[in-house]
Each structure stands twice: as structure tokens, then as C-alpha cells.
């Protein structure tokens, strides 16, 4: 006998306009779930703004003053977005403000700048995360006209945000991704159709074995909702703390189903998605025991690739002559490879073996086998579509360096999101090499209009592809970079990953005695050391380029070889630069006939090691 649960158990009474990633159909098909505006008691409303410090949750109430009180519900705390973004304007929602959850009473709008980005940091690279964005227009600007704008996940388009309800404009979307860095940028982009805004932003860590199809180039977006089938439509959604990952599971009933339930907990067997026990405690079966159980949906875009997770658990303790066994097929005969026999109070999750695509109407059928004495069941279902993330973000080292440069100089420029991509939103003053195959890198940095002062940021040394740098008032401090290079060089810290270009500059400094930027004594004109030395060395006039302090005490052929390898290191095209192994070979050939201590070409060498790169200590005489 099974324990029968009176369905309709509610965690709280509420209703809210929830639009997922399913576009409102124009052909009379099934519409996104719409519930209007949540209604809650005053006491519950007072507990709703969020920063969720536990379990790595990030929960942001956008548009809230930085010094305002937080709201807490079910151990989740929402805080202001002030620490996550530097731009935008705080606004109050005007319509039915007293009936909204705190989460939807304010928005942050972005009347200035084409791209404005939230930075969600302190993440674990390569881990999976669920990210949810909420939008409630509520006529915050008094115009009664909802905008349309783009939302980006890093450098890739997440969704174009548009609203069918010009009064409220309620909207919630969700995506599951793998973090490619230790932070994620969520960017709102003005497309010329009104001012972008956002109500709330949430990030939830997932376990890396969950949703196995998700990787750094492929995400999952929720289509409509997750459904807790068998729970009364009058019930509230299931989320945290019942779901440790704070996923929303919405109740779902149908006239062709019979609902059942249990009061006993259901444990997880499969780790594909770990549905919560509360969700698995209800199930449905067909009205007629001999019928199949169907779940159908409609889309306006036949190119979407759907991925379906179905969850099963036996809620009835079966007798010796009772068997529940069924097959599962979705779309055009995409069937699970073997019949399902759900275990008692243990969840089993299956997913379609291949993405479902090429149709407008889809249906999954759950059909009892010939040996089954009981009808098929279904406890819960998740329907996603695959969303490709084809654009590779800027090289991580360059992003970290540019973020540090921005922080060091307290840059007022609108530097947010990825420095190089999308190209139309590239950071001001940057030139990037974007060949669309590898990660873009910063090759030129011009700060001539920034009015910067102070010591040069050592993180500039991490821009490994930099070929041009105009620091203006910071030129006097370029010796910081020079000394940093010398420290790397002297401490045996150079590897094949080291900056070959910068190493070439160091070699030129050592043999010419010149700084990286040479000032004319007459008119203060500045010239790059590489540009100054290249024509002389190319003409093999090594004597004209050498440091006069060497006073002729050198081997000209040896120094010419060093000068030529230095120029090769500073080739404008990175692919033409030698590897550190090549450089070591040339230097050993140059210096091999000299004694280990005194080198007639004006250099001292402690030792030359090949190892993973050049790690010798070369010092000016």
C-alpha cells in the first residue's frame, strides 16, 4: 500500500508572470506560463531581497540602494547590485508596487552606454552554473512602452529581451553554462529600441556531473518551465530549500492524467540532474490503464535542438504479481534503449539519446510493455533546448591584466565585459588580434586620452601579445616594466610561455644600453627601441647600435647574432617569433666559445639551461 498525499500542498501562496525561454507563439499554440503578479503577506514581502551567501549562491536585487536592508526568505538573502556593476540608474517600479515581491519593486536601467555588464566573480573555472535573470517593467519610467534589448552571456548572445505585456512586462529566463573563467559577465546591450533594464540576477552552482551535455561551447536554456507533474495547478512552485540548487519546479496537471503521491521521501539513484525529493513525491498516470501517457509541446522555431530529462520513481509498494514497466519515445521515434522499471521511492532519470529537432510539434510517449500489469507513470520533466556558445572569449591572461589595469588606474572609461569581443563593443583604446580561431589577445593599448599618473601596472607584463603601448604620462615609469623583465630573467623564471617579444626587448636594452622608449635630447620626441634598432641591425652595422660603454671589448659576430635573434623576438607577427628553445640554441652558439664567467661580448652568464625554456641569468657587464 502506498501513502496517498493530499495534493495541493503549498509552500506559499503566490502567482507571478513567468516567461521562460519559450517565445510567445503566434500560431495559436501553447503560450508561456503567465500567472500575473505574486501576492504575499506583508511579513513575507519584508523578507525577500537577496544575497545568498550559502552554497556559493549569488542573488542580486537590481536597482536597490547600496545601504538598504536585505530581505531573506528560506535562508536566501538578496542584496544590492552596487558591488557587481558600476553603471546604471536605480529606479522604482510604479505600478502596483505594494503587491510586488521586494525583488520586483526596483530595477536598474542603463540609459547611457551601448553595453553595461554585471560581473559575477569568485567562481570556479570549468564548473557548471545556473544563471537566472528577472525583468519586471512595471512602467518604471512612466512611458508605458516596454523596450527591446539584447542580453549577453559573456561574449555570446543569450537572448533578445522583448515584452508582450506593455504594462507589467514580467519576464524570467534561465541558462545552464560552464564558466570559462573565474567570473561571468552578464551584459545588457542597447539595440536602439529603448533603455535596457533588469530587476534581479541569480547564480546557482551546480554539480559538474549534472546536465552532461553542457560544456564551454554549449549551454542549455529552459523551454517553458520545469514541471512537477501531478501536483495541483493551484500549488506554488517548488524551489529552495526543497531543491538544493534553487531550480523552479512548477505544478502541472492535465485532464487526461490521474495524480497520485506519497508522504515518504524519494532518494536519487541517477545523478544526471538530482531532482528534489519533494518533486518526486507526486506522479501521474493515464486515465485508462491501457493507454500511453503523453507529454507534448509546440515551438515556433523548428531549428531548436531539444533535450528532455524525464524523472520516474515508483510511489506504490508493489505486490509480488504487480509489474510497472514502460518504454519512452520522443519526437520521431527517438526512444530510450531499454524499458524502464522505476524503483520504489528511488528516482531514475532518462534523457533523449539525440537532440530532438526539425519539427514544430513534439510529443513524448510513455507506453506500458506487454509484460506490465500497471500503467506508465511520470513524476517530473525538464525540457531544454541547446544553445551554442560559438564565440571564444579573450585570452584569460589578457582579461585579468586589463581588469587589473582598470582597477589600478581607476579607469573612468566604460570598460566592462570582455575587452575584445564582440568587436563592436571592444574596449576603447585597445586593438586585438581576432582571427576567429584562437582566443583573441590584446596587441595594442593606447591610454593617451586617459590622463593617467602613477606607477605603471606590473600586470602590463602579462599582455603577452602586446606590440604597441602608448602610456603617455606613464612613460617615465617604463623602467618598472624593464626591471620586472630583468627580475623574471635573473630569477630563472622564464618558460616557453614567457613573453618572447618582451625578452627580445630586454636583449636589445642590454646590448644597446637604451631604454624601451628613447627620448630625443632636442625635441623630446619619443621613439620605440625596437623601431630605433631594427634598421641599423638589419644593415648589419652592429657597431652603430651597441652600447658605447662596451668600449670595443666584445666579439662583433657574437653580438650581431644576439641582436638578430632579439629582432626576431620582436617581430610584429607573433607566428614569426622564435621559441625559447630556438633562442637558447642561438645564445649558446654565440656564447659557447667563451668562458662561463667572462664573455668577450660584454655579458656575464651563470649558466644556460634548455629545460622548458631559457632560464639563464644574463646581466649587463
mmCIF file of C-alpha atoms in Angstrom, residues 10-256:
data_model
loop_
_atom_site.group_PDB
_atom_site.id
_atom_site.type_symbol
_atom_site.label_atom_id
_atom_site.label_comp_id
_atom_site.label_asym_id
_atom_site.label_seq_id
_atom_site.Cartn_x
_atom_site.Cartn_y
_atom_site.Cartn_z
ATOM 1 C CA UNK A 10 1.687 24.816 -0.772
ATOM 2 C CA UNK A 11 4.902 26.361 0.381
ATOM 3 C CA UNK A 12 3.474 29.840 -0.044
ATOM 4 C CA UNK A 13 0.560 31.366 -1.910
ATOM 5 C CA UNK A 14 1.757 33.356 -4.876
ATOM 6 C CA UNK A 15 1.406 33.981 -8.547
ATOM 7 C CA UNK A 16 3.713 35.796 -10.899
ATOM 8 C CA UNK A 17 4.180 36.349 -14.594
ATOM 9 C CA UNK A 18 6.875 33.839 -15.512
ATOM 10 C CA UNK A 19 8.003 33.756 -19.122
ATOM 11 C CA UNK A 20 10.714 31.251 -19.800
ATOM 12 C CA UNK A 21 12.759 30.870 -22.976
ATOM 13 C CA UNK A 22 9.737 29.772 -24.989
ATOM 14 C CA UNK A 23 8.750 32.581 -27.324
ATOM 15 C CA UNK A 24 5.064 33.592 -27.174
ATOM 16 C CA UNK A 25 3.636 31.624 -30.117
ATOM 17 C CA UNK A 26 1.916 33.468 -32.924
ATOM 18 C CA UNK A 27 0.092 30.465 -34.365
ATOM 19 C CA UNK A 28 -2.333 29.815 -31.541
ATOM 20 C CA UNK A 29 -0.029 27.257 -29.937
ATOM 21 C CA UNK A 30 0.671 26.785 -26.270
ATOM 22 C CA UNK A 31 1.596 30.059 -24.576
ATOM 23 C CA UNK A 32 4.191 30.585 -21.884
ATOM 24 C CA UNK A 33 3.033 30.246 -18.359
ATOM 25 C CA UNK A 34 1.514 33.511 -17.113
ATOM 26 C CA UNK A 35 0.466 33.984 -13.518
ATOM 27 C CA UNK A 36 0.164 37.721 -13.111
ATOM 28 C CA UNK A 37 1.690 39.282 -10.002
ATOM 29 C CA UNK A 38 2.782 37.431 -6.873
ATOM 30 C CA UNK A 39 0.686 38.063 -3.802
ATOM 31 C CA UNK A 40 2.232 37.599 -0.396
ATOM 32 C CA UNK A 41 1.695 38.749 3.130
ATOM 33 C CA UNK A 42 3.431 41.906 4.237
ATOM 34 C CA UNK A 43 5.625 39.886 6.576
ATOM 35 C CA UNK A 44 6.770 37.660 3.737
ATOM 36 C CA UNK A 45 7.353 40.625 1.433
ATOM 37 C CA UNK A 46 9.635 42.075 4.064
ATOM 38 C CA UNK A 47 11.885 39.024 3.845
ATOM 39 C CA UNK A 48 12.569 38.932 0.153
ATOM 40 C CA UNK A 49 15.699 40.793 -1.033
ATOM 41 C CA UNK A 50 18.605 38.549 -1.522
ATOM 42 C CA UNK A 51 22.284 37.879 -1.178
ATOM 43 C CA UNK A 52 22.595 34.215 -0.741
ATOM 44 C CA UNK A 53 25.942 33.618 0.853
ATOM 45 C CA UNK A 54 25.396 29.910 1.482
ATOM 46 C CA UNK A 55 26.393 27.259 -1.029
ATOM 47 C CA UNK A 56 28.009 29.791 -3.354
ATOM 48 C CA UNK A 57 24.713 31.412 -4.348
ATOM 49 C CA UNK A 58 24.844 34.931 -5.767
ATOM 50 C CA UNK A 59 21.479 36.698 -5.517
ATOM 51 C CA UNK A 60 21.144 40.299 -6.610
ATOM 52 C CA UNK A 61 18.219 42.691 -6.290
ATOM 53 C CA UNK A 62 18.958 45.158 -9.073
ATOM 54 C CA UNK A 63 18.283 48.843 -8.522
ATOM 55 C CA UNK A 64 18.309 48.696 -4.728
ATOM 56 C CA UNK A 65 20.268 51.328 -2.839
ATOM 57 C CA UNK A 66 23.591 50.029 -1.574
ATOM 58 C CA UNK A 67 22.798 50.833 2.060
ATOM 59 C CA UNK A 68 19.273 49.381 2.061
ATOM 60 C CA UNK A 69 18.211 46.479 4.248
ATOM 61 C CA UNK A 70 18.444 42.954 2.894
ATOM 62 C CA UNK A 71 15.496 40.632 2.579
ATOM 63 C CA UNK A 72 15.678 36.954 3.486
ATOM 64 C CA UNK A 73 13.418 34.068 2.610
ATOM 65 C CA UNK A 74 14.135 30.380 3.078
ATOM 66 C CA UNK A 75 17.749 31.157 4.006
ATOM 67 C CA UNK A 76 18.279 33.164 0.816
ATOM 68 C CA UNK A 77 19.374 36.785 1.099
ATOM 69 C CA UNK A 78 19.214 39.282 -1.770
ATOM 70 C CA UNK A 79 21.491 42.326 -1.705
ATOM 71 C CA UNK A 80 22.032 45.450 -3.781
ATOM 72 C CA UNK A 81 23.750 45.176 -7.144
ATOM 73 C CA UNK A 82 26.087 48.094 -6.372
ATOM 74 C CA UNK A 83 29.122 45.837 -5.911
ATOM 75 C CA UNK A 84 28.536 43.993 -9.181
ATOM 76 C CA UNK A 85 28.239 46.898 -11.642
ATOM 77 C CA UNK A 86 29.497 50.482 -11.901
ATOM 78 C CA UNK A 87 26.919 51.993 -14.242
ATOM 79 C CA UNK A 88 23.178 52.425 -14.452
ATOM 80 C CA UNK A 89 20.385 54.228 -12.616
ATOM 81 C CA UNK A 90 18.259 52.905 -9.747
ATOM 82 C CA UNK A 91 14.520 53.122 -10.452
ATOM 83 C CA UNK A 92 11.314 52.214 -8.582
ATOM 84 C CA UNK A 93 8.591 50.207 -10.310
ATOM 85 C CA UNK A 94 5.444 52.356 -10.360
ATOM 86 C CA UNK A 95 2.526 50.003 -10.983
ATOM 87 C CA UNK A 96 1.072 48.016 -8.048
ATOM 88 C CA UNK A 97 4.328 48.445 -6.211
ATOM 89 C CA UNK A 98 2.907 47.373 -2.852
ATOM 90 C CA UNK A 99 1.841 43.991 -4.251
ATOM 91 C CA UNK A 100 5.220 43.076 -5.668
ATOM 92 C CA UNK A 101 7.841 40.980 -4.011
ATOM 93 C CA UNK A 102 10.785 43.114 -2.966
ATOM 94 C CA UNK A 103 12.677 41.524 -5.823
ATOM 95 C CA UNK A 104 10.456 43.248 -8.379
ATOM 96 C CA UNK A 105 9.965 46.639 -6.755
ATOM 97 C CA UNK A 106 13.105 48.153 -8.260
ATOM 98 C CA UNK A 107 15.079 47.970 -11.488
ATOM 99 C CA UNK A 108 18.436 49.218 -12.661
ATOM 100 C CA UNK A 109 18.172 50.929 -16.035
ATOM 101 C CA UNK A 110 21.001 51.791 -18.406
ATOM 102 C CA UNK A 111 20.265 54.988 -20.360
ATOM 103 C CA UNK A 112 23.976 55.516 -21.093
ATOM 104 C CA UNK A 113 26.428 53.305 -22.939
ATOM 105 C CA UNK A 114 25.747 50.623 -25.510
ATOM 106 C CA UNK A 115 26.905 47.765 -23.278
ATOM 107 C CA UNK A 116 26.623 47.542 -19.494
ATOM 108 C CA UNK A 117 27.808 44.416 -17.692
ATOM 109 C CA UNK A 118 27.403 42.738 -14.337
ATOM 110 C CA UNK A 119 30.470 40.850 -13.137
ATOM 111 C CA UNK A 120 29.709 37.726 -11.096
ATOM 112 C CA UNK A 121 33.035 36.767 -9.553
ATOM 113 C CA UNK A 122 34.743 34.323 -7.190
ATOM 114 C CA UNK A 123 33.646 31.386 -9.343
ATOM 115 C CA UNK A 124 35.437 28.139 -10.100
ATOM 116 C CA UNK A 125 36.653 27.911 -13.664
ATOM 117 C CA UNK A 126 35.177 24.940 -15.591
ATOM 118 C CA UNK A 127 32.354 24.476 -13.062
ATOM 119 C CA UNK A 128 28.685 24.476 -14.036
ATOM 120 C CA UNK A 129 26.301 27.234 -13.006
ATOM 121 C CA UNK A 130 22.638 28.045 -13.389
ATOM 122 C CA UNK A 131 22.060 31.735 -14.094
ATOM 123 C CA UNK A 132 18.620 33.337 -13.932
ATOM 124 C CA UNK A 133 17.633 36.872 -14.922
ATOM 125 C CA UNK A 134 14.363 38.604 -13.971
ATOM 126 C CA UNK A 135 12.716 41.569 -15.680
ATOM 127 C CA UNK A 136 9.634 43.465 -14.453
ATOM 128 C CA UNK A 137 8.961 46.656 -16.375
ATOM 129 C CA UNK A 138 6.078 47.925 -14.244
ATOM 130 C CA UNK A 139 6.162 51.285 -16.066
ATOM 131 C CA UNK A 140 9.185 52.317 -14.001
ATOM 132 C CA UNK A 141 9.958 55.157 -16.442
ATOM 133 C CA UNK A 142 6.365 56.400 -16.784
ATOM 134 C CA UNK A 143 6.384 55.863 -20.567
ATOM 135 C CA UNK A 144 4.114 52.801 -20.738
ATOM 136 C CA UNK A 145 6.346 51.480 -23.523
ATOM 137 C CA UNK A 146 8.405 48.374 -22.925
ATOM 138 C CA UNK A 147 11.869 48.288 -24.513
ATOM 139 C CA UNK A 148 13.630 45.609 -26.514
ATOM 140 C CA UNK A 149 17.303 44.876 -25.961
ATOM 141 C CA UNK A 150 19.872 42.071 -26.055
ATOM 142 C CA UNK A 151 21.205 40.103 -23.120
ATOM 143 C CA UNK A 152 24.669 38.552 -23.452
ATOM 144 C CA UNK A 153 26.302 35.757 -21.513
ATOM 145 C CA UNK A 154 29.902 36.894 -21.762
ATOM 146 C CA UNK A 155 30.623 37.340 -25.475
ATOM 147 C CA UNK A 156 27.699 35.231 -26.707
ATOM 148 C CA UNK A 157 24.104 36.334 -27.191
ATOM 149 C CA UNK A 158 21.837 34.846 -24.533
ATOM 150 C CA UNK A 159 18.514 36.252 -25.648
ATOM 151 C CA UNK A 160 16.768 39.274 -27.113
ATOM 152 C CA UNK A 161 14.520 40.610 -24.358
ATOM 153 C CA UNK A 162 11.114 41.789 -25.548
ATOM 154 C CA UNK A 163 7.778 42.019 -23.767
ATOM 155 C CA UNK A 164 4.234 41.135 -24.771
ATOM 156 C CA UNK A 165 2.695 42.960 -21.795
ATOM 157 C CA UNK A 166 3.463 46.683 -22.002
ATOM 158 C CA UNK A 167 2.077 47.354 -18.522
ATOM 159 C CA UNK A 168 3.963 44.867 -16.405
ATOM 160 C CA UNK A 169 6.494 43.253 -18.708
ATOM 161 C CA UNK A 170 7.176 40.275 -16.450
ATOM 162 C CA UNK A 171 9.977 38.019 -17.624
ATOM 163 C CA UNK A 172 12.307 35.347 -16.205
ATOM 164 C CA UNK A 173 14.900 33.406 -18.196
ATOM 165 C CA UNK A 174 17.422 30.772 -17.207
ATOM 166 C CA UNK A 175 20.556 29.214 -18.664
ATOM 167 C CA UNK A 176 22.996 26.493 -17.570
ATOM 168 C CA UNK A 177 26.626 27.097 -18.546
ATOM 169 C CA UNK A 178 30.216 26.131 -17.790
ATOM 170 C CA UNK A 179 32.356 29.018 -16.535
ATOM 171 C CA UNK A 180 35.309 29.582 -18.868
ATOM 172 C CA UNK A 181 36.992 31.888 -16.320
ATOM 173 C CA UNK A 182 36.712 32.632 -12.614
ATOM 174 C CA UNK A 183 33.986 35.162 -13.298
ATOM 175 C CA UNK A 184 30.999 35.532 -15.602
ATOM 176 C CA UNK A 185 29.814 38.743 -17.253
ATOM 177 C CA UNK A 186 26.116 39.274 -17.914
ATOM 178 C CA UNK A 187 25.717 42.222 -20.275
ATOM 179 C CA UNK A 188 22.709 44.292 -21.342
ATOM 180 C CA UNK A 189 23.134 45.765 -24.826
ATOM 181 C CA UNK A 190 21.142 48.703 -26.178
ATOM 182 C CA UNK A 191 19.895 47.874 -29.693
ATOM 183 C CA UNK A 192 18.138 51.206 -30.268
ATOM 184 C CA UNK A 193 14.686 50.064 -29.146
ATOM 185 C CA UNK A 194 14.506 51.525 -25.666
ATOM 186 C CA UNK A 195 16.532 51.610 -22.474
ATOM 187 C CA UNK A 196 17.687 48.216 -21.149
ATOM 188 C CA UNK A 197 16.827 47.365 -17.530
ATOM 189 C CA UNK A 198 16.902 44.402 -15.156
ATOM 190 C CA UNK A 199 15.117 43.508 -11.910
ATOM 191 C CA UNK A 200 17.208 40.685 -10.470
ATOM 192 C CA UNK A 201 20.087 38.371 -11.276
ATOM 193 C CA UNK A 202 20.815 34.998 -9.673
ATOM 194 C CA UNK A 203 23.644 32.485 -9.928
ATOM 195 C CA UNK A 204 23.447 28.956 -8.521
ATOM 196 C CA UNK A 205 26.364 26.468 -8.528
ATOM 197 C CA UNK A 206 25.573 23.015 -9.885
ATOM 198 C CA UNK A 207 27.464 19.766 -9.569
ATOM 199 C CA UNK A 208 29.716 19.158 -12.539
ATOM 200 C CA UNK A 209 28.214 15.761 -13.371
ATOM 201 C CA UNK A 210 24.761 17.300 -13.782
ATOM 202 C CA UNK A 211 23.388 18.136 -17.249
ATOM 203 C CA UNK A 212 26.186 16.316 -19.048
ATOM 204 C CA UNK A 213 25.603 17.926 -22.450
ATOM 205 C CA UNK A 214 26.687 21.333 -21.116
ATOM 206 C CA UNK A 215 30.259 22.411 -21.814
ATOM 207 C CA UNK A 216 32.181 25.638 -22.504
ATOM 208 C CA UNK A 217 30.749 25.939 -26.013
ATOM 209 C CA UNK A 218 27.253 24.563 -25.420
ATOM 210 C CA UNK A 219 24.650 25.605 -22.864
ATOM 211 C CA UNK A 220 21.097 24.604 -22.001
ATOM 212 C CA UNK A 221 18.200 27.053 -21.905
ATOM 213 C CA UNK A 222 14.927 26.161 -20.211
ATOM 214 C CA UNK A 223 11.985 25.881 -22.602
ATOM 215 C CA UNK A 224 8.794 26.897 -20.777
ATOM 216 C CA UNK A 225 9.351 25.553 -17.252
ATOM 217 C CA UNK A 226 10.430 22.544 -15.239
ATOM 218 C CA UNK A 227 7.290 20.670 -14.259
ATOM 219 C CA UNK A 228 6.393 18.790 -11.113
ATOM 220 C CA UNK A 229 3.672 16.723 -12.755
ATOM 221 C CA UNK A 230 0.858 15.520 -10.534
ATOM 222 C CA UNK A 231 0.953 18.488 -8.199
ATOM 223 C CA UNK A 232 -2.148 20.673 -8.196
ATOM 224 C CA UNK A 233 -2.010 23.667 -10.518
ATOM 225 C CA UNK A 234 -3.117 25.751 -7.540
ATOM 226 C CA UNK A 235 0.060 24.830 -5.686
ATOM 227 C CA UNK A 236 3.104 27.004 -5.522
ATOM 228 C CA UNK A 237 6.317 26.178 -7.326
ATOM 229 C CA UNK A 238 8.985 24.087 -5.610
ATOM 230 C CA UNK A 239 12.400 25.706 -5.223
ATOM 231 C CA UNK A 240 14.953 26.217 -2.436
ATOM 232 C CA UNK A 241 15.321 24.735 0.152
ATOM 233 C CA UNK A 242 13.473 21.707 -1.267
ATOM 234 C CA UNK A 243 15.714 21.969 -4.309
ATOM 235 C CA UNK A 244 19.289 22.483 -3.132
ATOM 236 C CA UNK A 245 20.102 24.207 -6.440
ATOM 237 C CA UNK A 246 17.096 26.570 -6.301
ATOM 238 C CA UNK A 247 15.602 25.396 -9.577
ATOM 239 C CA UNK A 248 11.945 26.303 -10.116
ATOM 240 C CA UNK A 249 9.602 23.310 -10.464
ATOM 241 C CA UNK A 250 6.111 24.409 -11.449
ATOM 242 C CA UNK A 251 2.995 22.295 -10.735
ATOM 243 C CA UNK A 252 1.373 20.610 -13.694
ATOM 244 C CA UNK A 253 -1.974 18.815 -14.020
ATOM 245 C CA UNK A 254 -3.873 17.648 -17.097
ATOM 246 C CA UNK A 255 -7.400 16.345 -17.645
ATOM 247 C CA UNK A 256 -6.004 13.178 -19.221
#
